[in-house]
Short mmCIF file of C-alpha atoms in Angstrom, two decimals:
data_model
loop_
_atom_site.label_atom_id
_atom_site.label_comp_id
_atom_site.label_asym_id
_atom_site.label_seq_id
_atom_site.Cartn_x
_atom_site.Cartn_y
_atom_site.Cartn_z
CA MET A 1 -140.20 -10.73 65.79
CA LYS A 2 -141.28 -9.05 69.02
CA ILE A 3 -143.00 -5.48 68.43
CA GLU A 4 -140.15 -3.91 70.33
CA ASP A 5 -137.50 -5.00 68.04
CA LEU A 6 -138.80 -3.83 64.67
CA TYR A 7 -137.18 -0.38 65.40
CA SER A 8 -133.59 -1.87 65.46
CA PHE A 9 -134.50 -4.42 62.69
CA ASN A 10 -134.84 -1.18 60.36
CA ASN A 11 -132.26 0.61 61.81
CA GLN A 12 -130.20 -2.16 60.60
CA LEU A 13 -131.34 -2.21 57.45
CA ASN A 14 -130.78 1.55 56.90
CA ARG A 15 -127.24 1.02 58.03
CA ASP A 16 -126.69 -1.25 55.70
CA GLY A 17 -127.80 0.95 52.79
CA ILE A 18 -130.85 -1.39 52.06
CA LEU A 19 -133.22 0.18 49.72
CA TYR A 20 -135.73 -3.25 49.27
CA CYS A 21 -135.65 -6.28 50.89
CA TYR A 22 -138.36 -9.09 50.05
CA SER A 23 -138.40 -12.24 51.74
CA GLY A 24 -141.24 -14.79 50.89
CA PRO A 25 -142.69 -16.49 47.43
CA PHE A 26 -141.80 -14.82 44.36
CA THR A 27 -144.39 -14.26 41.43
CA ARG A 28 -144.17 -12.30 38.42
CA GLY A 29 -146.21 -9.42 39.53
CA ILE A 30 -143.65 -8.80 42.72
CA VAL A 31 -140.89 -8.94 40.27
CA GLU A 32 -142.42 -6.46 37.91
CA GLU A 33 -143.21 -3.97 40.96
CA ILE A 34 -140.27 -4.46 42.77
CA GLY A 35 -138.16 -4.06 39.66
CA GLU A 36 -139.94 -1.31 37.88
CA MET A 37 -139.59 0.68 41.52
CA MET A 38 -136.45 -0.06 42.20
CA ARG A 39 -135.44 1.06 38.16
CA ARG A 40 -137.04 4.78 38.88
CA LYS A 41 -135.50 5.28 42.22
CA ILE A 42 -131.94 4.75 41.00
CA GLU A 43 -132.24 6.48 37.71
CA LYS A 44 -133.47 9.15 39.44
CA GLU A 45 -130.87 9.20 42.04
CA THR A 46 -127.92 8.42 39.63
CA ASN A 47 -129.34 10.32 36.51
CA SER A 48 -127.98 7.54 34.67
CA MET A 49 -130.13 4.84 32.87
CA ASN A 50 -127.27 2.41 32.34
CA THR A 51 -126.55 2.13 36.09
CA SER A 52 -130.50 1.58 36.89
CA MET A 53 -131.05 -0.71 33.99
CA LYS A 54 -127.59 -2.70 35.07
CA VAL A 55 -129.07 -3.11 38.63
CA PHE A 56 -132.45 -3.68 37.50
CA SER A 57 -131.17 -6.42 34.85
CA VAL A 58 -129.34 -8.28 37.64
CA PHE A 59 -132.01 -8.09 39.99
CA VAL A 60 -134.29 -9.69 37.45
CA GLU A 61 -131.57 -12.81 36.72
CA GLN A 62 -131.10 -13.28 40.14
CA VAL A 63 -134.63 -13.46 41.23
CA GLN A 64 -135.71 -15.55 38.36
CA ASN A 65 -132.79 -17.99 38.91
CA ILE A 66 -134.91 -18.21 42.27
CA MET A 67 -138.10 -18.75 40.51
CA ASN A 68 -136.67 -21.32 38.30
CA HIS A 69 -134.18 -23.33 40.30
CA SER A 70 -134.84 -22.48 44.20
CA ASP A 71 -135.77 -25.95 46.41
CA GLY A 72 -137.43 -23.74 48.91
CA LYS A 73 -141.24 -24.20 47.88
CA ILE A 74 -144.54 -23.07 49.22
CA GLN A 75 -147.30 -25.20 47.92
CA GLU A 76 -150.49 -25.05 50.11
CA THR A 77 -152.36 -27.93 48.28
CA GLN A 78 -151.78 -30.48 45.80
CA GLU A 79 -153.32 -28.46 42.99
CA GLU A 80 -152.20 -24.84 43.46
CA ALA A 81 -149.09 -23.92 41.59
CA SER A 82 -145.94 -23.96 43.90
CA TYR A 83 -144.11 -20.48 44.49
CA SER A 84 -140.27 -20.37 45.18
CA GLU A 85 -139.32 -18.74 48.34
CA GLY A 86 -136.27 -16.58 48.54
CA ILE A 87 -134.92 -13.26 49.79
CA ALA A 88 -134.07 -10.44 47.58
CA ILE A 89 -132.04 -7.11 49.04
CA ILE A 90 -131.30 -4.35 46.58
CA GLY A 91 -128.66 -1.83 48.53
CA LYS A 92 -126.31 0.92 48.04
CA SER A 93 -122.75 0.72 49.15
CA GLY A 94 -121.21 4.36 48.91
CA GLU A 95 -121.82 5.60 45.61
CA ASP A 96 -122.49 2.13 44.10
CA TYR A 97 -125.28 -0.25 44.36
CA TYR A 98 -125.24 -4.00 44.97
CA THR A 99 -128.02 -6.69 44.98
CA LEU A 100 -128.02 -9.89 47.43
CA CYS A 101 -130.24 -12.82 47.15
CA GLY A 102 -130.57 -16.15 48.37
CA ASN A 103 -132.22 -19.33 48.59
CA LEU A 104 -132.72 -22.80 49.36
CA VAL A 105 -130.67 -25.45 47.50
CA ASP A 106 -130.49 -29.14 47.46
CA LYS A 107 -127.15 -30.45 48.79
CA THR A 108 -126.40 -32.03 45.78
CA LYS A 109 -126.33 -29.10 43.63
CA LYS A 110 -124.08 -27.05 45.63
CA GLU A 111 -121.02 -28.33 43.93
CA ILE A 112 -122.58 -27.52 40.31
CA ILE A 113 -123.42 -24.18 41.46
CA GLU A 114 -120.37 -23.43 43.24
CA ASN A 115 -118.08 -24.47 40.02
CA SER A 116 -119.81 -22.53 37.54
CA ILE A 117 -119.25 -19.34 39.86
CA ILE A 118 -115.42 -20.40 40.26
CA GLU A 119 -115.18 -20.76 36.63
CA ILE A 120 -116.58 -17.49 35.98
CA ASN A 121 -114.70 -15.79 38.16
CA LYS A 122 -111.42 -17.06 36.58
CA LEU A 123 -112.49 -15.41 33.33
CA ASP A 124 -111.58 -11.42 32.56
CA LYS A 125 -114.44 -9.37 31.06
CA ALA A 126 -113.87 -9.85 27.47
CA GLU A 127 -113.75 -13.54 28.13
CA VAL A 128 -117.25 -13.48 30.01
CA LYS A 129 -118.64 -11.54 27.10
CA GLN A 130 -117.23 -14.25 24.44
CA LEU A 131 -118.70 -17.15 26.71
CA TYR A 132 -121.86 -15.17 27.00
CA LYS A 133 -122.13 -14.65 22.99
CA GLN A 134 -121.23 -18.40 22.42
CA LYS A 135 -124.28 -19.72 24.81
CA LEU A 136 -126.55 -17.60 23.32
CA LYS A 137 -125.86 -18.38 20.06
CA ASN A 138 -125.17 -22.08 20.49
CA ASP A 139 -126.79 -23.50 23.27
CA GLU A 140 -130.75 -25.15 23.03
CA LEU A 141 -133.69 -23.48 24.33
CA LYS A 142 -135.18 -25.12 27.01
CA VAL A 143 -139.10 -25.07 27.82
CA GLY A 144 -140.07 -23.74 31.13
CA LYS A 145 -136.37 -23.20 32.67
CA GLY A 146 -134.09 -19.90 31.82
CA ALA A 147 -131.24 -19.66 29.10
CA GLY A 148 -128.66 -20.97 31.54
CA ILE A 149 -126.59 -17.93 30.89
CA GLY A 150 -127.91 -15.76 34.07
CA LEU A 151 -124.88 -15.82 35.96
CA LEU A 152 -122.54 -14.55 32.71
CA ASP A 153 -124.88 -12.20 32.18
CA ILE A 154 -124.96 -11.01 35.96
CA ALA A 155 -121.30 -11.15 35.73
CA ARG A 156 -120.82 -8.97 32.88
CA LYS A 157 -123.00 -6.40 34.54
CA SER A 158 -120.67 -5.96 37.59
CA ASN A 159 -117.11 -5.19 37.80
CA GLU A 160 -115.86 -7.23 40.80
CA PRO A 161 -115.81 -10.95 41.08
CA LEU A 162 -119.01 -13.05 42.27
CA LYS A 163 -119.11 -13.21 45.96
CA TYR A 164 -121.24 -16.30 46.98
CA HIS A 165 -121.80 -18.36 50.30
CA PHE A 166 -123.15 -21.55 51.21
CA HIS A 167 -124.74 -22.13 54.72
CA ASP A 168 -125.33 -25.38 55.72
CA VAL A 169 -129.12 -25.64 56.77
CA ASP A 170 -129.78 -29.48 57.61
CA ASP A 171 -129.13 -33.02 55.79
CA LYS A 172 -130.83 -32.19 52.81
CA TYR A 173 -130.34 -28.34 52.07
CA VAL A 174 -127.90 -25.50 52.20
CA PHE A 175 -128.67 -21.60 51.73
CA PHE A 176 -126.81 -20.26 48.70
CA SER A 177 -126.34 -16.70 49.36
CA LEU A 178 -124.97 -14.44 45.81
CA TYR A 179 -123.87 -10.81 46.28
CA VAL A 180 -123.38 -8.69 43.06
CA LYS A 181 -121.75 -5.33 43.40
CA ILE A 182 -122.54 -2.99 40.26
CA THR A 183 -120.72 0.26 40.06
CA ASN A 184 -122.63 3.51 39.31
CA ASN A 185 -121.30 5.12 36.14
CA MET B 1 -152.66 -15.15 6.74
CA GLU B 2 -153.90 -13.99 10.31
CA ASN B 3 -152.19 -10.99 12.21
CA LEU B 4 -150.73 -11.94 15.95
CA ILE B 5 -150.95 -8.81 18.07
CA TYR B 6 -150.02 -8.83 21.49
CA LYS B 7 -150.56 -5.88 23.73
CA ALA B 8 -147.45 -5.43 25.94
CA THR B 9 -147.49 -6.04 29.82
CA LYS B 10 -144.84 -4.90 32.28
CA SER B 11 -142.49 -7.68 31.51
CA THR B 12 -143.78 -8.69 27.82
CA PRO B 13 -142.98 -6.65 24.82
CA ASP B 14 -145.99 -5.26 22.20
CA ILE B 15 -145.89 -8.04 19.66
CA ASN B 16 -147.15 -6.95 15.97
CA LEU B 17 -147.07 -9.67 13.26
CA ASN B 18 -148.33 -8.37 10.13
CA ALA B 19 -148.18 -10.54 7.30
CA ALA B 20 -150.22 -8.11 4.74
CA ASP B 21 -148.00 -5.24 5.10
CA ASN B 22 -144.84 -7.76 5.80
CA LEU B 23 -144.11 -6.54 9.07
CA ILE B 24 -142.67 -8.08 12.16
CA GLU B 25 -142.20 -5.72 15.17
CA ILE B 26 -141.42 -6.39 18.94
CA THR B 27 -141.26 -3.38 21.03
CA GLY B 28 -141.21 -2.86 24.78
CA GLN B 29 -139.41 -4.89 27.59
CA SER B 30 -138.99 -8.85 28.05
CA TYR B 31 -138.49 -10.35 31.11
CA PRO B 32 -141.13 -13.23 31.61
CA GLU B 33 -139.35 -16.07 33.69
CA ASP B 34 -140.47 -18.55 31.14
CA SER B 35 -139.92 -16.82 27.63
CA THR B 36 -139.91 -19.88 25.75
CA THR B 37 -143.67 -20.43 26.19
CA PHE B 38 -144.61 -16.88 25.72
CA TYR B 39 -142.51 -16.84 22.54
CA GLN B 40 -143.80 -20.18 21.13
CA PRO B 41 -146.74 -18.77 19.08
CA ILE B 42 -144.36 -16.23 17.63
CA PHE B 43 -142.09 -18.43 16.43
CA SER B 44 -144.48 -20.56 14.75
CA TRP B 45 -146.32 -17.59 12.91
CA ILE B 46 -142.87 -16.27 11.88
CA LYS B 47 -142.11 -19.72 10.58
CA GLU B 48 -145.29 -20.23 8.97
CA TYR B 49 -145.30 -16.47 7.00
CA LEU B 50 -141.40 -17.03 6.20
CA SER B 51 -142.60 -20.20 4.33
CA GLN B 52 -145.18 -18.19 2.30
CA THR B 53 -143.91 -14.89 1.60
CA THR B 54 -142.03 -13.51 -1.47
CA ALA B 55 -142.23 -9.72 -0.24
CA LYS B 56 -139.54 -7.86 1.27
CA VAL B 57 -139.57 -8.36 5.35
CA ASN B 58 -139.45 -5.52 7.52
CA VAL B 59 -138.11 -6.56 10.90
CA LYS B 60 -138.14 -4.06 13.80
CA PHE B 61 -136.79 -4.75 17.21
CA LYS B 62 -137.31 -2.02 19.63
CA LEU B 63 -136.35 -3.44 23.34
CA VAL B 64 -135.50 -1.37 26.31
CA TYR B 65 -134.82 -4.41 28.22
CA LEU B 66 -134.30 -8.19 27.86
CA ASN B 67 -133.38 -10.73 30.20
CA THR B 68 -131.28 -13.72 29.15
CA SER B 69 -134.21 -16.14 28.07
CA SER B 70 -135.91 -13.59 26.33
CA SER B 71 -132.38 -12.71 24.28
CA LYS B 72 -132.11 -16.61 23.63
CA CYS B 73 -135.89 -16.42 22.17
CA VAL B 74 -134.59 -13.25 19.76
CA MET B 75 -131.74 -15.41 18.63
CA THR B 76 -134.24 -18.06 17.62
CA ILE B 77 -136.29 -15.51 15.90
CA LEU B 78 -132.94 -14.46 14.23
CA ASP B 79 -131.84 -17.81 13.18
CA LEU B 80 -135.28 -18.27 11.13
CA LEU B 81 -134.67 -15.10 9.44
CA GLU B 82 -131.12 -15.98 8.76
CA ASP B 83 -132.32 -19.05 7.11
CA ALA B 84 -135.17 -17.39 5.18
CA HIS B 85 -132.38 -14.79 3.95
CA ALA B 86 -130.11 -18.09 2.83
CA GLU B 87 -132.85 -19.26 0.88
CA GLY B 88 -133.04 -15.94 -1.26
CA LYS B 89 -135.44 -14.01 0.83
CA GLU B 90 -135.23 -10.10 1.07
CA ILE B 91 -135.01 -9.36 4.76
CA VAL B 92 -134.12 -6.00 6.36
CA VAL B 93 -133.67 -6.13 10.49
CA ASN B 94 -133.59 -2.75 12.36
CA TRP B 95 -132.06 -2.97 16.02
CA HIS B 96 -133.70 0.48 17.81
CA TYR B 97 -131.93 1.70 20.84
CA ASP B 98 -132.14 4.58 23.09
CA SER B 99 -128.94 6.54 23.15
CA GLU B 100 -128.73 6.65 26.94
CA ASN B 101 -128.99 2.92 27.29
CA ASP B 102 -125.71 1.12 26.52
CA ALA B 103 -127.16 -2.24 27.38
CA ALA B 104 -129.72 -2.24 24.72
CA LEU B 105 -126.96 -1.35 22.14
CA GLU B 106 -124.66 -3.79 23.49
CA SER B 107 -127.36 -6.59 23.03
CA GLY B 108 -127.78 -5.38 19.34
CA GLU B 109 -124.24 -5.63 18.69
CA ASP B 110 -124.31 -9.22 20.18
CA PHE B 111 -126.65 -10.36 17.92
CA ARG B 112 -125.42 -8.78 14.84
CA GLU B 113 -122.16 -10.54 15.42
CA ASP B 114 -121.64 -13.53 13.10
CA LEU B 115 -125.08 -13.06 11.72
CA ASP B 116 -125.52 -13.43 7.64
CA LEU B 117 -128.35 -10.91 7.50
CA ASN B 118 -128.88 -7.45 6.73
CA PHE B 119 -128.85 -6.12 10.48
CA ASN B 120 -128.66 -2.26 11.51
CA LEU B 121 -128.33 -0.45 14.68
CA VAL B 122 -130.52 2.41 14.78
CA GLU B 123 -130.43 4.92 17.74
CA ASP B 124 -133.26 6.96 18.35
#
């Protein structure tokens, strides 16, 4: 980016109501710091612990999905741990909030991700809750991975269908974006 | 049996597993990205403790926030407690939540459903 372009970049972030935007490798510390700071800010703004906790939990699940599943990785040397890369945005739209996260995904996984979102979007609130509880109680625990119920939990916290987008990058990867609206209440 | 005590961090809760006092306490926030690795020693401790104890067991959860993989781990702990209860052990679980935090109450309600245990929701 050129130095003279930063001002318009910053203006665009403001215009889109973006409160926080992070792009790069995700670490535990980054999730904790952005998460806690954003939670305090939103609780102050809305005077609602419920809204701030919802935005916080959607953010954590989305970013941990990137950490556990992103195919965009940074690894300097063979001995070093690899970090998952992606972008995470928390923004405001009118009185409500949204999270928008994206990361590189291997093309072969596109269909699996897309189908699970389509299936979740077909369900009403009560059905999402039911399926979440069923998976919470019956699915096996996997070491080193999440619970596989992150998307369901995200859907529980939102009052709108999950919005997603895949952008073709090259022969091997697509860029997966997920937008989640959280109603302030 | 030795106690298992962890101090809380931003993303992991205070763990207080005390065999002499028959206490299992998990308090704080829980959202490590790999919860299973964090909770493995806790599962092991609880399993061993439950196999030995004859006393009444007091379990306290006070979790402001837990991510889905931590929820899965709490479910695993509750399964262990339920099995012990089925074998005749006396167990009381108290799930504490802040009155302004609906998500913490909802989690408690999710866990309580279909659970064959003395499980109380306690508003703080």
